[in-house]
Coordinates of C-alpha atoms in Angstrom, one line a residue:
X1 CA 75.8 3.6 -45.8
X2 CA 72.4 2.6 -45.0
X3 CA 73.2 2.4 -41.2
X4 CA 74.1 6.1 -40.6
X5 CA 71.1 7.5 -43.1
X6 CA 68.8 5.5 -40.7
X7 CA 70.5 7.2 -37.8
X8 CA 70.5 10.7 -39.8
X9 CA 66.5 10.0 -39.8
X10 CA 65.8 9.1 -36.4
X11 CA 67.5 12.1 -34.6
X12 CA 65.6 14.3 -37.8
X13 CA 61.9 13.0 -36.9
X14 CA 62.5 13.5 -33.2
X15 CA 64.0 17.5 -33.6
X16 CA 60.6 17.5 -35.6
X17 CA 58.5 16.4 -33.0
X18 CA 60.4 18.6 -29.8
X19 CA 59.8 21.6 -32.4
X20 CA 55.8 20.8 -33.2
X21 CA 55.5 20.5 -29.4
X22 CA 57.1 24.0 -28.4
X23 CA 55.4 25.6 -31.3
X24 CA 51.8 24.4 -29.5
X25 CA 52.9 25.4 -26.2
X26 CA 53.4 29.2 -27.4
X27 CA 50.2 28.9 -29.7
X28 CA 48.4 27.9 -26.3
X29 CA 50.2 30.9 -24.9
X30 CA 49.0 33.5 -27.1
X31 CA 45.9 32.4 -27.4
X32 CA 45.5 32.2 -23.5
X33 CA 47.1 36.2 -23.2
X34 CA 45.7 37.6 -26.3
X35 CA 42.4 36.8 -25.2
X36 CA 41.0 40.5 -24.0
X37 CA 37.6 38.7 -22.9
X38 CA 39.4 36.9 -20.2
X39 CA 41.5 39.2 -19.5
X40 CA 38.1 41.5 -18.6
X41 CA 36.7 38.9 -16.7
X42 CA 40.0 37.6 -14.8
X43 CA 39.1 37.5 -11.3
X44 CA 41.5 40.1 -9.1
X45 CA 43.7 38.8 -7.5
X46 CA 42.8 37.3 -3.8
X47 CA 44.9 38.3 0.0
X48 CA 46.5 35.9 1.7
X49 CA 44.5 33.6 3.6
X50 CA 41.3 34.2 2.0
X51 CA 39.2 32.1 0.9
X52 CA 37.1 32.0 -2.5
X53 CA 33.3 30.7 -2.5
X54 CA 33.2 28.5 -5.0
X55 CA 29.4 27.9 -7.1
X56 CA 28.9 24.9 -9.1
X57 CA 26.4 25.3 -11.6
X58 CA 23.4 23.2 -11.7
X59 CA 23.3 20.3 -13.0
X60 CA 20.7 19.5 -16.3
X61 CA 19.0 16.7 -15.9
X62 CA 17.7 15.2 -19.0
X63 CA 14.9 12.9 -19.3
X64 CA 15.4 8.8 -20.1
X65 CA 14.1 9.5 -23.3
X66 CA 15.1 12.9 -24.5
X67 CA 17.5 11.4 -26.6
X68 CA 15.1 9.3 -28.8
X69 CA 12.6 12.4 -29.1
X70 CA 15.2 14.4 -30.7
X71 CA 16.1 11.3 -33.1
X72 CA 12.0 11.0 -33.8
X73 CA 11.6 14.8 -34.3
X74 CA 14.4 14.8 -37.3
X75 CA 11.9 11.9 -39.2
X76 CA 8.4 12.6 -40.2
X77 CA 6.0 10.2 -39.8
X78 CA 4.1 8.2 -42.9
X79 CA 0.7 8.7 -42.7
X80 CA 0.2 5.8 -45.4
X81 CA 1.8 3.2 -43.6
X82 CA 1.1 0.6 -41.3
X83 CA 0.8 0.6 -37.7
X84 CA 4.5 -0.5 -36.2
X85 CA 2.8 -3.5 -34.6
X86 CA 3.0 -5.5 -38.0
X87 CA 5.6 -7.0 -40.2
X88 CA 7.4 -4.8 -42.3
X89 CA 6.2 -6.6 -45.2
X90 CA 3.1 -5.5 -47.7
X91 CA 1.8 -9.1 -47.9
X92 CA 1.4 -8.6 -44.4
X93 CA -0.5 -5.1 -44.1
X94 CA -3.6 -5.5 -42.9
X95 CA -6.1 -3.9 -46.3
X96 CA -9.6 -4.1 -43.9
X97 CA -10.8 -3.8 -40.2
X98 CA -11.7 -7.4 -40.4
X99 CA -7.6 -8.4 -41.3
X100 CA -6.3 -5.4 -38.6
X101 CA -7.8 -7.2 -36.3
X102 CA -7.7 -10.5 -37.1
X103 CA -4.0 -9.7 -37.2
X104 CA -3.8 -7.4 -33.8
X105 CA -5.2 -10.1 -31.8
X106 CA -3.1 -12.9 -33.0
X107 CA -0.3 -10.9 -32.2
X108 CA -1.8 -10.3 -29.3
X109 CA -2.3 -14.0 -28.5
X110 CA 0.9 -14.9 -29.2
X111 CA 2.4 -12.2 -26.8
X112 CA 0.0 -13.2 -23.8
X113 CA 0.8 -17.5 -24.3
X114 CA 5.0 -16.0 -24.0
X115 CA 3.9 -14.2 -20.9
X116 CA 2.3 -17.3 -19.5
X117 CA 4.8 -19.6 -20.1
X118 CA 7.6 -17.2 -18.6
X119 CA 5.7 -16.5 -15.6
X120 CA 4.9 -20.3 -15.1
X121 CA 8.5 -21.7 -15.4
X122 CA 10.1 -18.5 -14.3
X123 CA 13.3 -20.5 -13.4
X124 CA 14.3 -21.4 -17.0
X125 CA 14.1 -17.7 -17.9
X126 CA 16.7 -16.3 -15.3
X127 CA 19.7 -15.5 -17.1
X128 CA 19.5 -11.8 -18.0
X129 CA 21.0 -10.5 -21.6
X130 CA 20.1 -7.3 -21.7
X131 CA 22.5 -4.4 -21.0
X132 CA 21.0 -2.6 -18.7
X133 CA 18.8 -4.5 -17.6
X134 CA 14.9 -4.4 -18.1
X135 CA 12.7 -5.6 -15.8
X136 CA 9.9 -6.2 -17.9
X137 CA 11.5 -8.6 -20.1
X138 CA 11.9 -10.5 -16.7
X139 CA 10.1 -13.2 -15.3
X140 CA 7.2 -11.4 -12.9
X141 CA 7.5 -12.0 -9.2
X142 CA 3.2 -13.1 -7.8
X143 CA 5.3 -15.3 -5.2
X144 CA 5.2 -13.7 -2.1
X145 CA 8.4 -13.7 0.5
X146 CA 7.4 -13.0 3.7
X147 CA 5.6 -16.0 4.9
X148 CA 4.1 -15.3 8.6
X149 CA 1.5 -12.8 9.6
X150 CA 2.7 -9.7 10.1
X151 CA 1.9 -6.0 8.6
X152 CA 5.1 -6.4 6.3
X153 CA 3.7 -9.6 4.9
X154 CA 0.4 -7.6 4.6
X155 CA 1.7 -5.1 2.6
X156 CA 3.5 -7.5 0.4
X157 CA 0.0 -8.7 -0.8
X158 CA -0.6 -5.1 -1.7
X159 CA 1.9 -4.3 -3.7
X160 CA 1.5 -8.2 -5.4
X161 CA -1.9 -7.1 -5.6
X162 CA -3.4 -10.1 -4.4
X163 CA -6.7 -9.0 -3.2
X164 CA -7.7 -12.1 -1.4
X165 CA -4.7 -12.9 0.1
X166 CA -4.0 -9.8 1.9
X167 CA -7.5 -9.8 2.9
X168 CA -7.3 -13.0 4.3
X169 CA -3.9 -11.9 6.5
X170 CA -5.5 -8.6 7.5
X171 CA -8.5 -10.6 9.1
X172 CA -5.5 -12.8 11.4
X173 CA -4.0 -9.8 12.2
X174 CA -7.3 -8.8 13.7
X175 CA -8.3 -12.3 15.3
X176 CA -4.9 -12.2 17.1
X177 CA -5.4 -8.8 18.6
X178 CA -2.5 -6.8 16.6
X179 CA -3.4 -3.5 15.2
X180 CA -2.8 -2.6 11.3
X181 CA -1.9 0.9 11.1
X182 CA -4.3 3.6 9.7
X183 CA -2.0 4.0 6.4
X184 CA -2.2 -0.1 5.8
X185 CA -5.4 -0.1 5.9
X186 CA -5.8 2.4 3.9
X187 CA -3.6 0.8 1.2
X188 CA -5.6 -2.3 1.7
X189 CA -8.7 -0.2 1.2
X190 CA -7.4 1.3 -1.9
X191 CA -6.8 -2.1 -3.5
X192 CA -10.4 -3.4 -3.0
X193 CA -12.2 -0.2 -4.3
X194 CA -10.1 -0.3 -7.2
X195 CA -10.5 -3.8 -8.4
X196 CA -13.8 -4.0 -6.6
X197 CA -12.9 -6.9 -4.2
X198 CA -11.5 -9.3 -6.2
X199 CA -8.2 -10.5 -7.5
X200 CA -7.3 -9.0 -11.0
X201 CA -7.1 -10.8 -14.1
X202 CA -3.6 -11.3 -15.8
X203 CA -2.8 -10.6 -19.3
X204 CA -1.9 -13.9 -19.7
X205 CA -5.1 -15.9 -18.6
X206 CA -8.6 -15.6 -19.2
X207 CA -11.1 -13.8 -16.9
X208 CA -13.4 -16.3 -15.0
X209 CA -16.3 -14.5 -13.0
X210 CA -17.5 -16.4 -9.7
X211 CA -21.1 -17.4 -9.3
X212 CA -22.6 -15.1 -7.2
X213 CA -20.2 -12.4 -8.9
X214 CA -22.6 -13.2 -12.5
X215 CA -25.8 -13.4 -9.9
X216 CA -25.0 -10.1 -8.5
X217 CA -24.5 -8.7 -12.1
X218 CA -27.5 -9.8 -13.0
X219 CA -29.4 -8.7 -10.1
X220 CA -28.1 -4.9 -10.0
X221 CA -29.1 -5.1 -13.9
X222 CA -33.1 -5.8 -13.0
X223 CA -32.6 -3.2 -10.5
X224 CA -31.5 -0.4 -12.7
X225 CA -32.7 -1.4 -16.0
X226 CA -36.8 -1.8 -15.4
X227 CA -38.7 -1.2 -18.7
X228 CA -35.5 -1.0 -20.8
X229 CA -34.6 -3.4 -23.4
X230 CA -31.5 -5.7 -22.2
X231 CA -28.2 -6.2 -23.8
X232 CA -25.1 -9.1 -23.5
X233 CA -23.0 -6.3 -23.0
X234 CA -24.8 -4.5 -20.0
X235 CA -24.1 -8.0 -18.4
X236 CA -20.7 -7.7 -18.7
X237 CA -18.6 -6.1 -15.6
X238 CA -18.4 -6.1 -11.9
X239 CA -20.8 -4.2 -9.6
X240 CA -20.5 -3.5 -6.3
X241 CA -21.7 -6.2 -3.7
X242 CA -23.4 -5.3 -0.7
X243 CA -21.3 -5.4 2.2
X244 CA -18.2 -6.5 0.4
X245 CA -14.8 -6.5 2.3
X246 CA -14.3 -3.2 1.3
X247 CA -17.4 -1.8 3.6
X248 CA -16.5 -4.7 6.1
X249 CA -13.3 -3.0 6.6
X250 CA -14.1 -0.1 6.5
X251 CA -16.5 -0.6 9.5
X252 CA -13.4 -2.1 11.2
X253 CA -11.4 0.4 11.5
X254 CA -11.1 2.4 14.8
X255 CA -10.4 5.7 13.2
X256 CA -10.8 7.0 10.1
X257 CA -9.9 9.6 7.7
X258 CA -10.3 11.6 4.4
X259 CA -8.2 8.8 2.7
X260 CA -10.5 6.7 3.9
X261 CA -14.0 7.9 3.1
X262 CA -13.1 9.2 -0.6
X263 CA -11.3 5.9 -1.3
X264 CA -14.7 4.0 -0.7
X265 CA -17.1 6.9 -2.2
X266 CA -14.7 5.8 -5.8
X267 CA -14.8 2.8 -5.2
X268 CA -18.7 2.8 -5.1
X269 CA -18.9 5.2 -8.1
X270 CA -16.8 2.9 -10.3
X271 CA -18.8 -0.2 -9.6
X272 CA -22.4 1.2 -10.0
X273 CA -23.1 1.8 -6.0
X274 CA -24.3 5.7 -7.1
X275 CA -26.4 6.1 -4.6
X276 CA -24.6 4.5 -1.4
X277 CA -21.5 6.7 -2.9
X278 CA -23.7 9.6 -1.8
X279 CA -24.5 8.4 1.5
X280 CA -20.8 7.8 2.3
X281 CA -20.2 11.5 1.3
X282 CA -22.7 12.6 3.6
X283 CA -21.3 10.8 6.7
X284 CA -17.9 12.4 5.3
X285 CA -19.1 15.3 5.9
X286 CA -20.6 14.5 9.2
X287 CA -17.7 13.9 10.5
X288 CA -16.2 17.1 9.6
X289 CA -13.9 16.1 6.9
X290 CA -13.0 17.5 3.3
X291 CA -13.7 15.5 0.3
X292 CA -10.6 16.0 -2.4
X293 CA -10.8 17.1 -5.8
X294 CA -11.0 13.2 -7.4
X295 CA -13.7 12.5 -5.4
X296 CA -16.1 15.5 -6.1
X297 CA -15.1 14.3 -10.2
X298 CA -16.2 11.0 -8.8
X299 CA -19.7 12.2 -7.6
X300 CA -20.1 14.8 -10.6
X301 CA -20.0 12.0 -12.8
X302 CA -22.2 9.6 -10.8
X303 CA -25.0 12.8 -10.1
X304 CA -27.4 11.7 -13.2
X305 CA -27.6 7.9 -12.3
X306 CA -29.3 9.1 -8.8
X307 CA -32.3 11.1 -10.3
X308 CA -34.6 10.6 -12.6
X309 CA -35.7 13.7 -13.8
X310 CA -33.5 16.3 -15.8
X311 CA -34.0 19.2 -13.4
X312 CA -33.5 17.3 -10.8
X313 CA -30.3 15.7 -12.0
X314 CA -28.4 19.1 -13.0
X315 CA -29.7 20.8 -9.5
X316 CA -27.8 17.9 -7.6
X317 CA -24.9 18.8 -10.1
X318 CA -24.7 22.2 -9.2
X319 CA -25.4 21.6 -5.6
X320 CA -22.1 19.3 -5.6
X321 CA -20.2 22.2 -7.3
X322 CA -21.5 24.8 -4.5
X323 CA -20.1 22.0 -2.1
X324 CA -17.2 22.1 -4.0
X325 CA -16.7 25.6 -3.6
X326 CA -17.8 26.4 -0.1
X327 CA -14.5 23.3 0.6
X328 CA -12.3 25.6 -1.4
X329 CA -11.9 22.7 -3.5
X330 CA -10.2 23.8 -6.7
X331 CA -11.8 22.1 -9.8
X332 CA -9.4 20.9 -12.7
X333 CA -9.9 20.0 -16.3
X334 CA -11.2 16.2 -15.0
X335 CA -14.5 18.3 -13.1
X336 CA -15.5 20.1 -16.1
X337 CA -15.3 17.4 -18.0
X338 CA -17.1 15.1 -15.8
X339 CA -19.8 17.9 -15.6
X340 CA -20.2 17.9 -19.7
X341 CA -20.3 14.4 -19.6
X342 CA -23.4 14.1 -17.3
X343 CA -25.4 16.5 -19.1
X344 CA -25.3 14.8 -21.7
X345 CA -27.9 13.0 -19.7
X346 CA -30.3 15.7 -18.8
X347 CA -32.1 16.7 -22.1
X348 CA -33.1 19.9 -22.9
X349 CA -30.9 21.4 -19.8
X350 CA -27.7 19.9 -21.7
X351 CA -27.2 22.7 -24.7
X352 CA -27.2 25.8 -22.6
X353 CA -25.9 24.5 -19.5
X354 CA -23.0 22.5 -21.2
X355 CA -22.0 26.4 -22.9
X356 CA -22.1 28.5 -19.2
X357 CA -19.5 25.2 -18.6
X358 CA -17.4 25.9 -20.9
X359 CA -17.5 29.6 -20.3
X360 CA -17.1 29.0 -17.1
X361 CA -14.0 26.4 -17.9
X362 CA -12.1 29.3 -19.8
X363 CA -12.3 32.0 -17.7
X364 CA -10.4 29.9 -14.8
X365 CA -7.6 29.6 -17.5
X366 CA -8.5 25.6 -18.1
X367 CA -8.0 24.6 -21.3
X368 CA -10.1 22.2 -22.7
X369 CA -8.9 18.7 -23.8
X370 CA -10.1 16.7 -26.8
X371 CA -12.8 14.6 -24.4
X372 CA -14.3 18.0 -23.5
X373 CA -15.6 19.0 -27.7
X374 CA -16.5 15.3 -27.6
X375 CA -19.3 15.9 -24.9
X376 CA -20.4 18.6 -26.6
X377 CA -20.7 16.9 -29.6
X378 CA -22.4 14.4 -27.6
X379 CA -25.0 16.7 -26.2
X380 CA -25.3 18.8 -29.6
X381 CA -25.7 16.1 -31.9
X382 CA -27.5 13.2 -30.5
X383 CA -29.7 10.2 -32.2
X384 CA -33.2 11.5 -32.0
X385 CA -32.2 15.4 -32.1
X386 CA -32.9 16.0 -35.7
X387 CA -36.3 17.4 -34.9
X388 CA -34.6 20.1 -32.7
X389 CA -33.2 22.2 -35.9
X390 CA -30.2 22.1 -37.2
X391 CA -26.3 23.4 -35.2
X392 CA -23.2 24.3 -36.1
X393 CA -21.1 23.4 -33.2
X394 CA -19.1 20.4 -34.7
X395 CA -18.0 23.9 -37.3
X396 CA -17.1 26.5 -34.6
X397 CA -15.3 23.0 -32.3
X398 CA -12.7 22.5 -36.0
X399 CA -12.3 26.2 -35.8
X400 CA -11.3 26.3 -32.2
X401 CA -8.6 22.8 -32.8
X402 CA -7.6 23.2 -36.2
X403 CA -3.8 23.2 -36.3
X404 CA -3.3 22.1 -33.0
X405 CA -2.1 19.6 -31.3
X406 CA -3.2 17.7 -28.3
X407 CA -1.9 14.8 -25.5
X408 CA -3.1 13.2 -23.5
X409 CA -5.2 14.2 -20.3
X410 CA -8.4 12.6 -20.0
X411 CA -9.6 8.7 -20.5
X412 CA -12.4 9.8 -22.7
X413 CA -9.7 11.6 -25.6
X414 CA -9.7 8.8 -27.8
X415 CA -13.6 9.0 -28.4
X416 CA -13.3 12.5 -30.2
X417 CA -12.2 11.2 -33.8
X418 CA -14.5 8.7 -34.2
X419 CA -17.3 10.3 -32.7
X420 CA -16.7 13.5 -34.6
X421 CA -16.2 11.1 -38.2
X422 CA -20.0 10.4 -36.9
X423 CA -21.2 13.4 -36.9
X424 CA -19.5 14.3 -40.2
X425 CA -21.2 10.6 -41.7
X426 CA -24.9 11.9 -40.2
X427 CA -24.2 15.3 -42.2
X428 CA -23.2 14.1 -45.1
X429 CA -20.5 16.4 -45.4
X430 CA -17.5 15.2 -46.9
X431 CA -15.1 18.6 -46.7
X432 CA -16.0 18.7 -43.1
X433 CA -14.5 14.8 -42.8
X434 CA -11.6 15.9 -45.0
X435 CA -10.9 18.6 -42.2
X436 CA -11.0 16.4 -39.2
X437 CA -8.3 14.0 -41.1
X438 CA -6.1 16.6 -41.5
X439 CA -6.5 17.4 -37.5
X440 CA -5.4 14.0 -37.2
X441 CA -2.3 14.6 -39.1
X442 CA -1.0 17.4 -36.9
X443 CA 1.9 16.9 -34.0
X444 CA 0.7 13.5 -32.5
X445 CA -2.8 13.6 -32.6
X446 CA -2.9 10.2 -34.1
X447 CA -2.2 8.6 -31.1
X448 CA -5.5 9.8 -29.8
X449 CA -7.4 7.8 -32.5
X450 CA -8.0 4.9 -29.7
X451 CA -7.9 1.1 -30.1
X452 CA -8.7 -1.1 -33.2
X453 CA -12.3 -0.6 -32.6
X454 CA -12.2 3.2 -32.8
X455 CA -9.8 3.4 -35.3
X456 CA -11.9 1.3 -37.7
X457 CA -14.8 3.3 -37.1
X458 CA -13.1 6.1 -38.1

């Protein structure tokens, strides 16, 4: 009995499963000719022989990390908490600026001696876990591969950024007679005005300054500071040295061009060399060449150190602007800023001047960044300017920012908070503080507050 009533079930489930399957074939069916919108939009029907152009649509491409932005956006951030760099653990939170960054820099510490020891035995850290792979977990490669002297092994140094070495290859290269190209050299020429003619320091070891790179400090310091009180921290940096490699090889090369000549005129800017910066822009232009938009940020921004008086200093700002102009130069939010920040160097000129900038600034359709109301907070509320009567700039900059929020586009963004909690400190208005913490609040502005320093000043 059992036998049949087994077969009886078998053949039963598999009529049910050929009836399911026609009954989705003519649902497909209907669906498919009972559709008027594509019966509207059917194409018509092509001749013989004829071909049909065929468009592919265009393909979205999404960024790496659109993905996790669309997860962060769904959770609000806690304005209470700790910063993610510590332990998830309220024993742990930092309660003063002495324990943030007692804490920060131990991390720290212990981050830099894990770099050190990977990058010293790199060969007992090769086997890659991570799926895909991330290169910065790796060990880094400062070995270089390419072992004679030729332009490749040249331009290994470069990108290993080892200033010395590739300096030392580019000088055999010219001992033997072989020519380095014009856009080698250039590279080459872009590494020493960038970190001034000298290897850079890793994360993972301590800075050591060479002799005559602390007696070279301290001599550009006399130089420039005469009658001024001296500080540990003004002896702290790198200057430029007179006739480094950077000028050697400059002088070297058999033909130059505007690469060349606005790479140097930084590099002198950055290290202190002001007024030899100028000079180099004048044989630039000797020569008949164009400075680019960097550079004249470069020179705005270097215009104050070169004069003494205030007059003086904003008449070479505005000639460098009319310089700028008669190039056909287009200026970007970098030159205004640069602008504001040197007046706040030249006195009484700063306050109106720094307002026909700004005017200026709007009507080429610039909009101005967080560093830009920080220079004119800068050059409206200053130290010794309580005998000039009192402003209400710092009121009318909240107006202008409140409710908005800002990213990233100049160096000097993450001085506005603190600077601005100054000012509200100096006027003793607490409201007004109360306003700029809310500013922080909105969109990501708090990633604009700076490092430890700066936050625990604000």
């Amino acid at each position: 009995m059992s036998a049949p009533g087994v077969h009886a079930g078998f053949q039963l489930l598999g009529s049910t499963r050929r009836l399911l399957h026609k009954l989705d074939k003519c649902a497909v069916f209907r669906n498919y000719t009972g559709s008027s919108a594509l019966n509207q939009n059917a194409a018509p029907a092509l001749p013989a022989g004829s071909s049909e152009e065929i468009v592919l649509p265009r393909k979205k491409k999404w960024d790496k990390i659109a993905v996790l932005q669309a997860l962060a956006s769904t959770v609000n951030r806690d304005p209470t908490a700790a910063h993610y760099m510590f332990q998830d653990d309220p024993y742990l939170f930092p309660k003063t600026s002495a324990e943030f960054k007692l804490y920060s820099l131990s991390q720290e510490s212990g981050r830099n001696t894990a770099k050190y020891i990977i990058n010293t035995y790199p060969k007992y850290f090769q086997k890659d876990y991570a799926e895909p792979h991330i290169p910065c977990l790796m060990p880094e490669a400062f070995e270089p591969q390419i072992n004679d002297i030729s332009e490749d092994a040249l331009n290994e140094r470069i990108q290993l950024r080892q200033v010395k070495a590739a300096v030392d290859i580019f000088d055999q290269l010219i001992q033997g007679g072989t020519t380095v190209s014009l856009e080698t050299t250039n590279k080459l020429l872009d590494l020493l005005c960038f970190y001034g003619d000298r290897d850079p320091v890793r994360d993972d070891q301590p800075e050591h300054k060479e002799a005559d790179e602390v007696e070279a400090v301290q001599e550009d310091f006399q130089k420039r500071q005469k009658g001024r009180l001296r500080k540990a921290s003004d002896l702290i940096g790198v200057v430029w040295r007179e006739n480094n490699n950077a000028e050697r090889i400059f002088n070297l090369m058999p033909e130059k061009n505007e690469h060349s000549f606005c790479s140097l005129i930084r590099g002198m800017v950055k290290y202190g060399a002001y007024t030899k910066a100028f000079s180099m822009y004048a044989d630039l232009l000797n020569n008949r060449m164009t400075a680019d938009v960097h550079t004249f940020n470069a020179l705005l921004a270097a215009a104050p150190n070169t004069r003494e008086k205030y007059n003086e200093k904003w008449e070479l700002i505005v000639e460098t602007l009319n310089q700028m102009s008669e190039q056909k130069v287009q200026p970007n939010l970098l030159t205004f800023n640069a602008v504001l920040k040197s007046l706040r160097k030249c006195g009484s000129l700063a306050r109106t001047q720094s307002l026909q900038t700004l005017n200026e600034m709007k009507a080429l359709g610039i909009e101005p960044s967080l560093a830009t109301f920080d220079h004119l907070l800068g050059i409206f509320y200053k130290a010794a300017s309580s005998v000039r009567g009192p402003t209400d700039m710092i009121f009318e900059v909240l107006d202008e920012i409140e409710g908005k929020s800002f990213v990233a586009r100049d160096p000097d963004d993450v001085y506005f908070f603190s600077n601005a909690m100054r000012v509200c400190l100096d006027l003793k208005d607490v409201e007004l503080a109360y306003r700029l913490h809310q500013l922080l609040g909105e969109g990501e502005n708090w990633k604009l507050l700076g490092d430890a320093f700066q936050q625990s000043v604000f």
